[in-house]
Coordinates of C-alpha atoms and ligand atoms in Angstrom, one line a residue:
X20 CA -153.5 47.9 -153.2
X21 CA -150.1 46.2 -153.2
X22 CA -146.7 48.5 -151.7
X23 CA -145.3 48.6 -154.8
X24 CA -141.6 48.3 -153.0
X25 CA -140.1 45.1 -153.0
X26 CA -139.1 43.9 -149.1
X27 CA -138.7 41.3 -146.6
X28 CA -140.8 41.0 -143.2
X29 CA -139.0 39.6 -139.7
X30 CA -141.6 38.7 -137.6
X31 CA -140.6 39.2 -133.9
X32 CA -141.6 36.4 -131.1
X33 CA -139.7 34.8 -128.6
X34 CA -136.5 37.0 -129.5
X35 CA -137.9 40.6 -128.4
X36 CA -134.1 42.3 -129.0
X37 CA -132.4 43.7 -131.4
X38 CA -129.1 43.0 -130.9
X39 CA -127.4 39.4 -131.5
X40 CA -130.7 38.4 -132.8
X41 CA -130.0 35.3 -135.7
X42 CA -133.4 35.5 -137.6
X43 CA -133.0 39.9 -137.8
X44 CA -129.4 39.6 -138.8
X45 CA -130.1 37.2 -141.7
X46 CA -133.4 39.5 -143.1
X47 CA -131.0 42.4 -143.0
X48 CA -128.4 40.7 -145.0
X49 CA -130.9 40.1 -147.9
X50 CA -130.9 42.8 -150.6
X51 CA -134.4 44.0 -149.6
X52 CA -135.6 46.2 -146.7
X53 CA -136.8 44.9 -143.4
X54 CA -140.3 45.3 -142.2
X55 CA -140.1 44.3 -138.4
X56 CA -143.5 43.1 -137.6
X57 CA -144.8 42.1 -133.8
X58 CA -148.5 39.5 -133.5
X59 CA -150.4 40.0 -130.6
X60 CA -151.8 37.0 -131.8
X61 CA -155.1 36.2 -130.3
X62 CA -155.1 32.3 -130.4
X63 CA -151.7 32.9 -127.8
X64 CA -153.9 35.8 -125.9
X65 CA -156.2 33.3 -125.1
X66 CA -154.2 31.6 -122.6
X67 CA -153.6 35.1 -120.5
X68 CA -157.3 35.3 -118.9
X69 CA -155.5 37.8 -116.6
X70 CA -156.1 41.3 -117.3
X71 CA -153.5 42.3 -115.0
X72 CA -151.0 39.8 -116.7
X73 CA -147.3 41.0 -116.1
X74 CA -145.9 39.1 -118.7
X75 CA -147.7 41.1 -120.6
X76 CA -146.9 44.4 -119.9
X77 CA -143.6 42.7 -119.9
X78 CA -143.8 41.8 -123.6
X79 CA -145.5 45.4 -124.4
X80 CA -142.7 47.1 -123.0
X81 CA -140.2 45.1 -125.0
X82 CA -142.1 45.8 -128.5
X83 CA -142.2 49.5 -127.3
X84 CA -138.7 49.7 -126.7
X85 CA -137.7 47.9 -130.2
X86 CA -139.9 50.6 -131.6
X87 CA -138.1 53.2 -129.8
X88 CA -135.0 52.0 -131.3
X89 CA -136.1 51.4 -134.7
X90 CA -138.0 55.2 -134.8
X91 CA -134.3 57.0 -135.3
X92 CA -134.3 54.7 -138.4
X93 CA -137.1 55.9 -139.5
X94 CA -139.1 52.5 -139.3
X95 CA -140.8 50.7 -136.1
X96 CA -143.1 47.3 -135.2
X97 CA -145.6 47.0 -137.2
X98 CA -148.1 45.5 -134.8
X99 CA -151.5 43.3 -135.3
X100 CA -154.0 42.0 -133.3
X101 CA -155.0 38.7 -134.6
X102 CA -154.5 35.6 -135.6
X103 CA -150.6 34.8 -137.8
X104 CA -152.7 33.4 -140.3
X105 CA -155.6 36.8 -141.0
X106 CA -152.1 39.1 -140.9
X107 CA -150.1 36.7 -143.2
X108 CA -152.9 36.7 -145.8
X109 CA -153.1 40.8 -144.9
X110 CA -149.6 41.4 -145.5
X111 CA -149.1 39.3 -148.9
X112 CA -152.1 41.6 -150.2
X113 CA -150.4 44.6 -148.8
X114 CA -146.7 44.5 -149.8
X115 CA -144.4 42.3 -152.1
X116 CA -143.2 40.4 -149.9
X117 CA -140.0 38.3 -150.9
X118 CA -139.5 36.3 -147.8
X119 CA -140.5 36.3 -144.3
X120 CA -137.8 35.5 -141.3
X121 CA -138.3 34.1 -137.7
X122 CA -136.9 32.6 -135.0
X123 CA -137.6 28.8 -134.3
X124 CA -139.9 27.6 -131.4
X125 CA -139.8 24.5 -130.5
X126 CA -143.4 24.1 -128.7
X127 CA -146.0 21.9 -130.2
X128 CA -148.5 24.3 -131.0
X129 CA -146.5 26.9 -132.4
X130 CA -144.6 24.4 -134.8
X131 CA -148.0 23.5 -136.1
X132 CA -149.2 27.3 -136.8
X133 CA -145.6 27.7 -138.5
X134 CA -145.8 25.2 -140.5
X135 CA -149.4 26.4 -141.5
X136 CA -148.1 29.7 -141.9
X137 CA -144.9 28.2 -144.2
X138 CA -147.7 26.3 -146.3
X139 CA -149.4 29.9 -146.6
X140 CA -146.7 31.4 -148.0
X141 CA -145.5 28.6 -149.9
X142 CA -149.0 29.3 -151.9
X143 CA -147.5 32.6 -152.7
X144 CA -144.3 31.3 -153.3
X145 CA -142.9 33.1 -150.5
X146 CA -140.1 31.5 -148.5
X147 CA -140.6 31.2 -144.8
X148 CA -136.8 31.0 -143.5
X149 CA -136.8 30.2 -139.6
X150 CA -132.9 30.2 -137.4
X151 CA -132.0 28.6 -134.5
X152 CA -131.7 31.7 -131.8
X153 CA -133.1 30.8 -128.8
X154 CA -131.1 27.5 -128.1
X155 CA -127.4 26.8 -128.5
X156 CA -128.5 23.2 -129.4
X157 CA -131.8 22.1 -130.6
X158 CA -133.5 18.9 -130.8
X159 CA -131.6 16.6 -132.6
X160 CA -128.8 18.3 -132.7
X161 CA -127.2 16.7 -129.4
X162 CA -127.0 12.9 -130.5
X163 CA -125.8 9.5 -129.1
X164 CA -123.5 7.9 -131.0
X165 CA -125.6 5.8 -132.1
X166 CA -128.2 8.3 -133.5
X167 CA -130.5 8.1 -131.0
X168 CA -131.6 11.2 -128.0
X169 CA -130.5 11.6 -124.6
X170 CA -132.7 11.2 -121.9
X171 CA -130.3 11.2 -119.5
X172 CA -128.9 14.7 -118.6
X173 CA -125.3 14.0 -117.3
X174 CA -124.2 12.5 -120.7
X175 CA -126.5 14.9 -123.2
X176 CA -124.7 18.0 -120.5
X177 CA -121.3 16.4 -121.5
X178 CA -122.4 16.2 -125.1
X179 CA -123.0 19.5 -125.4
X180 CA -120.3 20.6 -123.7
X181 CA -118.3 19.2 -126.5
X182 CA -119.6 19.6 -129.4
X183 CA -120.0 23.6 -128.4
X184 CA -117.4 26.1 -130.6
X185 CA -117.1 29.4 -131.2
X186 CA -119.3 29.1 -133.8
X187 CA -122.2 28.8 -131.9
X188 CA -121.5 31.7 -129.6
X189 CA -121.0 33.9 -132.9
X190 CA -122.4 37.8 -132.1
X191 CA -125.3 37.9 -134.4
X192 CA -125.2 41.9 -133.9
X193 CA -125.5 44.0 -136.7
X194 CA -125.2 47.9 -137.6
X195 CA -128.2 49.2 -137.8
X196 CA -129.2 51.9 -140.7
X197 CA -132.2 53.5 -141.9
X198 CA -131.6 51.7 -145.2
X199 CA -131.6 48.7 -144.1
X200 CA -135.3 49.2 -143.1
X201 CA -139.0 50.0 -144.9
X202 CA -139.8 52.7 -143.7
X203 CA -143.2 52.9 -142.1
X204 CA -145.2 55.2 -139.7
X205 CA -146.8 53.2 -136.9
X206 CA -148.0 53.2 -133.7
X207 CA -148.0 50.2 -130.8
X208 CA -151.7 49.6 -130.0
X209 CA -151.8 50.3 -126.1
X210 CA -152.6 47.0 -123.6
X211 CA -155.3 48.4 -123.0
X212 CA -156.9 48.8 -126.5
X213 CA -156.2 44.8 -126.2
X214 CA -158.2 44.2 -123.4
X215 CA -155.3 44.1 -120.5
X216 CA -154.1 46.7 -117.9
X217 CA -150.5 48.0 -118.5
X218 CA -148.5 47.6 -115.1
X219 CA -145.6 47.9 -113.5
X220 CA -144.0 44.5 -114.4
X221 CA -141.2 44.6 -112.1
X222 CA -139.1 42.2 -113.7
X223 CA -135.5 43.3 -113.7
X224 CA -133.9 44.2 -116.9
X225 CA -132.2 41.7 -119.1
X226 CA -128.4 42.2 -118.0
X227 CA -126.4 39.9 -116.4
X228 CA -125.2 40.7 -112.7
X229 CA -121.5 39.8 -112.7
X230 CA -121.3 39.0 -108.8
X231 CA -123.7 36.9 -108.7
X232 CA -122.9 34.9 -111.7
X233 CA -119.1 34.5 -110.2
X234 CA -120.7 33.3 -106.8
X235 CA -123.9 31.4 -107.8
X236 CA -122.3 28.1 -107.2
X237 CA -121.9 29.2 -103.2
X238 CA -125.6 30.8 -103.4
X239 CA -127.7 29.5 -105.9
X240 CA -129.2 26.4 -103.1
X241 CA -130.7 29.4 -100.4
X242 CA -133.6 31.2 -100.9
X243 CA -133.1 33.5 -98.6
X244 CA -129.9 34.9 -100.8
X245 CA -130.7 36.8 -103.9
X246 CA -127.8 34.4 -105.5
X247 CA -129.6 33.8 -108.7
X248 CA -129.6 35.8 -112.3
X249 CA -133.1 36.4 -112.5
X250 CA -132.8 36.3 -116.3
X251 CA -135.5 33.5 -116.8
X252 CA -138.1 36.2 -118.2
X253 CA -135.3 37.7 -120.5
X254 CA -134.6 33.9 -121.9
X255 CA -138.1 32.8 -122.0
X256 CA -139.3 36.4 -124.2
X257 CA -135.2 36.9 -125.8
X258 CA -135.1 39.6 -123.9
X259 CA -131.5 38.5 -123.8
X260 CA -129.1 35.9 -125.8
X261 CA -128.8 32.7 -124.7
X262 CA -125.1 33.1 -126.7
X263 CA -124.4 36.0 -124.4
X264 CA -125.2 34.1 -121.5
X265 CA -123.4 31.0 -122.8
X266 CA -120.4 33.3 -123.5
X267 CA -120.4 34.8 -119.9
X268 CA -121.4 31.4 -118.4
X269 CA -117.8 30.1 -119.3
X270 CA -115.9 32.5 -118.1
X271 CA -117.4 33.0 -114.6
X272 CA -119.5 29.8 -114.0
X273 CA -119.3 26.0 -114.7
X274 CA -122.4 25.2 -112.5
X275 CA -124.2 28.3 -114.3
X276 CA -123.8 27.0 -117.7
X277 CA -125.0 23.2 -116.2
X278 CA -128.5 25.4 -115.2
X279 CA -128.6 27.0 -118.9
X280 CA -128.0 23.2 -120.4
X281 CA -130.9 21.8 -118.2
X282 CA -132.7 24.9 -120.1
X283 CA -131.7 23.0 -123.5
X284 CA -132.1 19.0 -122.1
X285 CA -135.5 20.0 -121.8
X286 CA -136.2 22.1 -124.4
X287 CA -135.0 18.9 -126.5
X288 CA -137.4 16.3 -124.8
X289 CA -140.5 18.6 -125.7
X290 CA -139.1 19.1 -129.3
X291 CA -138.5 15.3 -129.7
X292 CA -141.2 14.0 -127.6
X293 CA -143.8 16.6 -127.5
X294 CA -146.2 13.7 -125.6
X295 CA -145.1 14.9 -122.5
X296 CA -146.9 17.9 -122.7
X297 CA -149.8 16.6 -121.5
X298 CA -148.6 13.2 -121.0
X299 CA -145.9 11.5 -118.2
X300 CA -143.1 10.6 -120.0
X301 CA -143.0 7.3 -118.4
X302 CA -145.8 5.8 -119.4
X303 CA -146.0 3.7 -116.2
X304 CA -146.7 6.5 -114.3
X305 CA -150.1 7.6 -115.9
X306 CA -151.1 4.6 -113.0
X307 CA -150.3 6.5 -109.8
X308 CA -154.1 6.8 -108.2
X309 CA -153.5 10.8 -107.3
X310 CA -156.2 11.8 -104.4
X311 CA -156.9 15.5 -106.3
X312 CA -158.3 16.7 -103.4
X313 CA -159.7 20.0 -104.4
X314 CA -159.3 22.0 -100.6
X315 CA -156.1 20.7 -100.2
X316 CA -155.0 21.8 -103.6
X317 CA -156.5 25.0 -103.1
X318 CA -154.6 25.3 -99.7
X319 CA -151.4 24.9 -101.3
X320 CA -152.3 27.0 -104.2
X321 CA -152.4 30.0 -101.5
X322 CA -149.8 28.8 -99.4
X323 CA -151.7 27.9 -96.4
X324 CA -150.5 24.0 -95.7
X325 CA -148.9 24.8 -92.4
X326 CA -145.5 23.7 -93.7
X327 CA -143.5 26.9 -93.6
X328 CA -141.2 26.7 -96.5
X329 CA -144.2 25.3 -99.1
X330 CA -146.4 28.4 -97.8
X331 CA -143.0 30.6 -98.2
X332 CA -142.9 29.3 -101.6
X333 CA -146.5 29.9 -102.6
X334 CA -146.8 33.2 -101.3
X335 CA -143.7 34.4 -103.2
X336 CA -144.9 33.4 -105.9
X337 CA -148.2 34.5 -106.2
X338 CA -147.3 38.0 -104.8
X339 CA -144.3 38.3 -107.6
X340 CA -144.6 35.9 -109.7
X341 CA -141.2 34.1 -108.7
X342 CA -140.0 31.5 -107.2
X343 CA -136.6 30.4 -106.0
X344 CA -135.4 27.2 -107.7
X345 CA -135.0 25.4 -104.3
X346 CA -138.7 25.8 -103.1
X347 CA -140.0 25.3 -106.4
X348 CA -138.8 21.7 -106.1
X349 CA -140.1 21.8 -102.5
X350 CA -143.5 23.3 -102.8
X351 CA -143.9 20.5 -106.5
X352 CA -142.4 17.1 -104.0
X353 CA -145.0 18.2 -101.6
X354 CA -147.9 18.7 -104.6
X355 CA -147.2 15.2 -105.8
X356 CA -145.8 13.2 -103.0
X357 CA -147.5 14.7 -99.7
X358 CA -150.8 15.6 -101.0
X359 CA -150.9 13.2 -104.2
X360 CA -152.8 16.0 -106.2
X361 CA -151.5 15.2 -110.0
X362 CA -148.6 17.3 -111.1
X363 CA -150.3 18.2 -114.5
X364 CA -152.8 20.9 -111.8
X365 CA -149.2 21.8 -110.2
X366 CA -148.0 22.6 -113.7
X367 CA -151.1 24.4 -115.0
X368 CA -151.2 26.4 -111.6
X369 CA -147.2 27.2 -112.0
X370 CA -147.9 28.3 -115.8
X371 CA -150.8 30.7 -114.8
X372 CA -148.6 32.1 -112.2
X373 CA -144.9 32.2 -113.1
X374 CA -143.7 34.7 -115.3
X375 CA -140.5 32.8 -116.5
X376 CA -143.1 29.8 -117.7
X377 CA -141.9 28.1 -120.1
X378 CA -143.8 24.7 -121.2
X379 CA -140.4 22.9 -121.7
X380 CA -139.0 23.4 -118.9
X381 CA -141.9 24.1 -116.2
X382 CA -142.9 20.6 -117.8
X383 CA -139.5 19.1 -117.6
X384 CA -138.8 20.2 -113.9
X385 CA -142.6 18.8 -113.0
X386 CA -142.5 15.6 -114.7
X387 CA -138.6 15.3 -112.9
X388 CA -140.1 16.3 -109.3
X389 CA -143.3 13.6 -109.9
X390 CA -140.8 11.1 -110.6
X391 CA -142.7 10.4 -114.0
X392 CA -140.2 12.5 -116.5
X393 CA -137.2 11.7 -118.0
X394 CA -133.8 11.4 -115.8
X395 CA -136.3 12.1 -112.9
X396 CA -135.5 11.7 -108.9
X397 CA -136.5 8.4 -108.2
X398 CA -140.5 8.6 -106.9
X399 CA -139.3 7.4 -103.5
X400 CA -137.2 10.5 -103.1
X401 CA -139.3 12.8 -101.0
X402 CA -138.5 15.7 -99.7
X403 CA -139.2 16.4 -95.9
X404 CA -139.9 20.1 -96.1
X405 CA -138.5 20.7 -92.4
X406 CA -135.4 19.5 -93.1
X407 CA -135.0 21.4 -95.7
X408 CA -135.6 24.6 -94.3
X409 CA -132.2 23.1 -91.8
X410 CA -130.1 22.7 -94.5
X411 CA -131.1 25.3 -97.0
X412 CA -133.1 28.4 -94.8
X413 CA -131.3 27.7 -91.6
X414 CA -131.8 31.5 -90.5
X415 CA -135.0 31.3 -91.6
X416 CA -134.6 34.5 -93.9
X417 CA -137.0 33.5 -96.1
X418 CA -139.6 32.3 -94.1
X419 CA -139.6 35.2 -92.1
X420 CA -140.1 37.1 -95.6
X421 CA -142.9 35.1 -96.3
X422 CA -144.3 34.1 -94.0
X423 CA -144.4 35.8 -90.4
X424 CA -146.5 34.3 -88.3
X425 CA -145.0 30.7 -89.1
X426 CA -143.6 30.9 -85.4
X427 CA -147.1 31.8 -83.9
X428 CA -149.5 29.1 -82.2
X429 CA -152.3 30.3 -84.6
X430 CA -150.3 29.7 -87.3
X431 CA -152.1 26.9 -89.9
X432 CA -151.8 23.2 -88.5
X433 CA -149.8 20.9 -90.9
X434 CA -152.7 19.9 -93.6
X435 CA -151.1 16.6 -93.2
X436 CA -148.6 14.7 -90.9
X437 CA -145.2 14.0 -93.0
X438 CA -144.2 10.4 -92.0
X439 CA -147.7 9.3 -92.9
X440 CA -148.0 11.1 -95.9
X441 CA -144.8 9.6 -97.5
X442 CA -145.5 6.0 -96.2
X443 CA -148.9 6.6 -98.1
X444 CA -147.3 7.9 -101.4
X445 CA -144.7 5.2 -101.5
X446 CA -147.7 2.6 -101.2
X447 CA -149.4 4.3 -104.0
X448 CA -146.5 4.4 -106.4
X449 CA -145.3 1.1 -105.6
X450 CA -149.2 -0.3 -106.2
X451 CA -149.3 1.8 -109.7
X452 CA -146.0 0.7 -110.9
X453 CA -146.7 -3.1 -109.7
X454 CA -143.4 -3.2 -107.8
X455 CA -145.0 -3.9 -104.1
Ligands
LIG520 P1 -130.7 30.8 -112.6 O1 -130.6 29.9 -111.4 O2 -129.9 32.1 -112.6 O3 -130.4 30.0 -113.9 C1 -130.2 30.6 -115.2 C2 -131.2 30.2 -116.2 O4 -131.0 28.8 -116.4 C3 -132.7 30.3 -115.7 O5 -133.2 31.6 -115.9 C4 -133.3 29.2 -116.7 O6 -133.5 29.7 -118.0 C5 -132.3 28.1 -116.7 N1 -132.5 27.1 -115.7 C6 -132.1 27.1 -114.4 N2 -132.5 26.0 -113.8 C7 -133.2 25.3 -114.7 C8 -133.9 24.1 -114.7 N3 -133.9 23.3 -113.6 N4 -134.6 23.7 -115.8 C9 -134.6 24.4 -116.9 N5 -133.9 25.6 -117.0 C10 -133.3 26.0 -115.9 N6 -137.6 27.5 -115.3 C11 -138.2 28.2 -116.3 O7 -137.4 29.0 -117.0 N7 -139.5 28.2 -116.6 C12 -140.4 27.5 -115.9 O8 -141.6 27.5 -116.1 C13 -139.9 26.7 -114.8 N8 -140.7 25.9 -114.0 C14 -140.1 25.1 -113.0 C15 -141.0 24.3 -112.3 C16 -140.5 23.5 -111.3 C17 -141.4 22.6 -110.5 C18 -139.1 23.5 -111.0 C19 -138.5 22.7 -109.9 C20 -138.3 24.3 -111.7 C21 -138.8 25.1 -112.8 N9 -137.9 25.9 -113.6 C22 -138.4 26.7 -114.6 C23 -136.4 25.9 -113.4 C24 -135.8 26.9 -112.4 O9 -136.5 26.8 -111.2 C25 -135.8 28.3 -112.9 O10 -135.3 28.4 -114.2 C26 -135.0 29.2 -112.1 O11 -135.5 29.2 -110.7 C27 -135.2 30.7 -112.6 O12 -134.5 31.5 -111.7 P2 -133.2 32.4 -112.3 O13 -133.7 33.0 -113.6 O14 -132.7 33.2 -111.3 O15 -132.3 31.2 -112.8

């Protein structure tokens, strides 16, 4: 039997906050009340085979703290477990539903299932309203002059840098009241109810450490220096605002802000070319003969390849589910150029494994390190993993973090000899792309 009280639903997703939230703000302004609803949408579940997931507990403990907030106003998440579609055609039985409000997403998949959900509710004449929140700029919006993308990101980062006003760094905050909301009685299903383990997730909380935002341009190159935010979870689930960070960005950072607008540049090629998702975005590339040797793969995948700074790398981040920017382009180079394993197994293997995954840019950064993406290091860049622990772990800090016994005699024997491993890549890319 239908609600017989007229309201509105925001549907929560990759904006878990409350504050300076563009999609929330908008369904409050209507004249209706809110119902703030949360999906643990199956079809997405299915791509977390982990029980012990910490993105998960991650998200759960987000919900649970929105719910916490929203309690004093006498409302909370409604949550589901199922598919957008089954709760959609629950919810239009259930309530009179006036509109429903979102935040974009710009992934392939999900702009498929919203624009299925948007025909749904266009059947019941609903309208499905969806804000730009969790980019400054989306696809499309940063232009050449004449008309077409950048796929450059020196010129696009220049771009956005001026066509950026105050406008789009506008505090989307609202007062909060128990008006405002419907006011429901509801409980958060527990992970475990959903087949996961609740955890620790140990991800720090979304707030952004002044110090280390003022000095990331001296510390942001050395993994052995906690010199980076940390705030790639809090962007990936809107934990935080990317307007916040923007806003803060300015004042303390120039080469801060340049990371955030890589965040965008990519974000923009998977909107506009969502190919690359499982496709090289020079097609050229889809040529290189990779060796996908399983046991080598498998060695680098547990950080036992007897290069110290790609088994630093690995072991960080399957023990916490980070990695430092620096050996992520390290540990991928040596993927794809010293082992020729594909980067698409890299990528997957990053995705299972990082919690700041994000298909844009984990994509973005893979296809750039392969050499096969857009505004990519030329393939014959490759990096020589000892000299980079010279210029960029001279101490070794971090390799004495990760990996202890690197200085022992029985520590693992290179799984392959550098100088032969990049005369062999060069010959297979220069073969592929015809230029030998
Ligand atoms: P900071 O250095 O403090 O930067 C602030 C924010 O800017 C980051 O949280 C992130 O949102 C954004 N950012 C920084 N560098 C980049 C970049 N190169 N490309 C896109 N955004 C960037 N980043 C992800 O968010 N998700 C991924 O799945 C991901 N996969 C990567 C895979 C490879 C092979 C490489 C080389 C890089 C990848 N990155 C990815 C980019 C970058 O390594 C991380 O964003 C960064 O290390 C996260 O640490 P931080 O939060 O301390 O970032």
């Amino acid at each position: 039997m239908k609600h017989r009280e007229e309201i509105v639903v925001f549907w929560f997703r990759r904006d878990l906050r409350l504050c300076d939230n563009v999609g929330l703000y908008h369904a409050l302004q209507s004249e209706y009340k809110v119902l703030p609803i949360f999906i643990f949408d199956k079809e997405v579940l299915e791509q977390f085979p982990n029980p012990l997931d910490k993105r998960l507990t991650y998200i759960h403990d987000a919900i649970a703290g929105i719910d916490n907030q929203l309690k004093s106003f006498g409302t909370g998440v409604l949550c589901f477990h199922s598919t957008a579609l089954e709760v959609f055609s629950v919810l239009t039985k259930e309530y009179d539903i006036k509109a429903v409000y979102a935040n974009e997403d710009y992934e392939p998949k999900t702009i498929k299932r919203d624009q299925q959900i948007g025909d749904y509710l266009g059947t019941y004449s609903i309208p499905f309203y969806l804000f730009k929140d969790q980019v400054i700029f989306r696809g499309g919006d940063i232009l050449k002059q004449d008309g077409t993308p950048y796929q450059v990101y020196t010129p696009y980062a220049k771009k956005w840098r001026e066509q950026l006003t105050n406008q789009h760094l506008y505090d989307y905050s609202i007062k909060l009241a128990s008006e405002l909301f419907y006011s429901i009685n509801c409980a958060i299903p527990t992970l475990e109810s959903l087949g996961y383990t609740h955890g620790v997730n140990g991800i720090i909380p979304p707030y952004v450490d002044l110090p280390i935002i003022s000095n990331y341009d001296k510390y942001r190159d050395y993994p052995g220096i906690d010199g980076t935010s940390k705030l790639g979870v809090a962007l990936r689930f809107g934990t935080i605002s990317v307007r916040q960070c923007v806003k803060i960005a300015l004042k303390e950072n120039a080469v801060w802000l340049s990371e955030l607008i890589w965040r965008e540049f990519f974000s923009q090629i998977l909107y506009l070319y969502p190919q690359v998702e499982n496709h090289c975005f020079k097609s050229k590339y889809e040529a290189v003969q990779y060796r996908n040797n399983e046991e080598e793969f498998k060695a680098w995948c547990n950080g036992q390849t007897g290069y110290p700074i790609v088994d630093a790398g690995m072991r960080e981040l399957n023990e916490t589910g980070f990695m430092h920017n620096r050996v992520r382009m390290i540990t991928a180079s040596f993927l794809t150029k010293h082992l020729l394993i594909d980067w698409r197994w890299g990528e997957a293997y990053f995705a299972q494994q990082l919690l700041d995954y994000d298909l844009a840019s984990n994509n973005g950064n893979w296809q750039w390190v392969a050499g096969c993406g857009c505004d990519a290091a030329p393939y014959f860049r490759v990096f020589n993993p000892t000299e980079q622990v010279k210029k960029f772990d001279k101490d070794f800090v971090y390799l004495d973090k990760w990996v202890p016994e690197w200085r022992e005699l029985d520590y693992v024997q290179p799984i392959v000899e550098h100088k032969f491993a990049r005369e062999r890549v060069l010959k297979a890319f220069k073969q592929a792309l015809g230029t030998d």
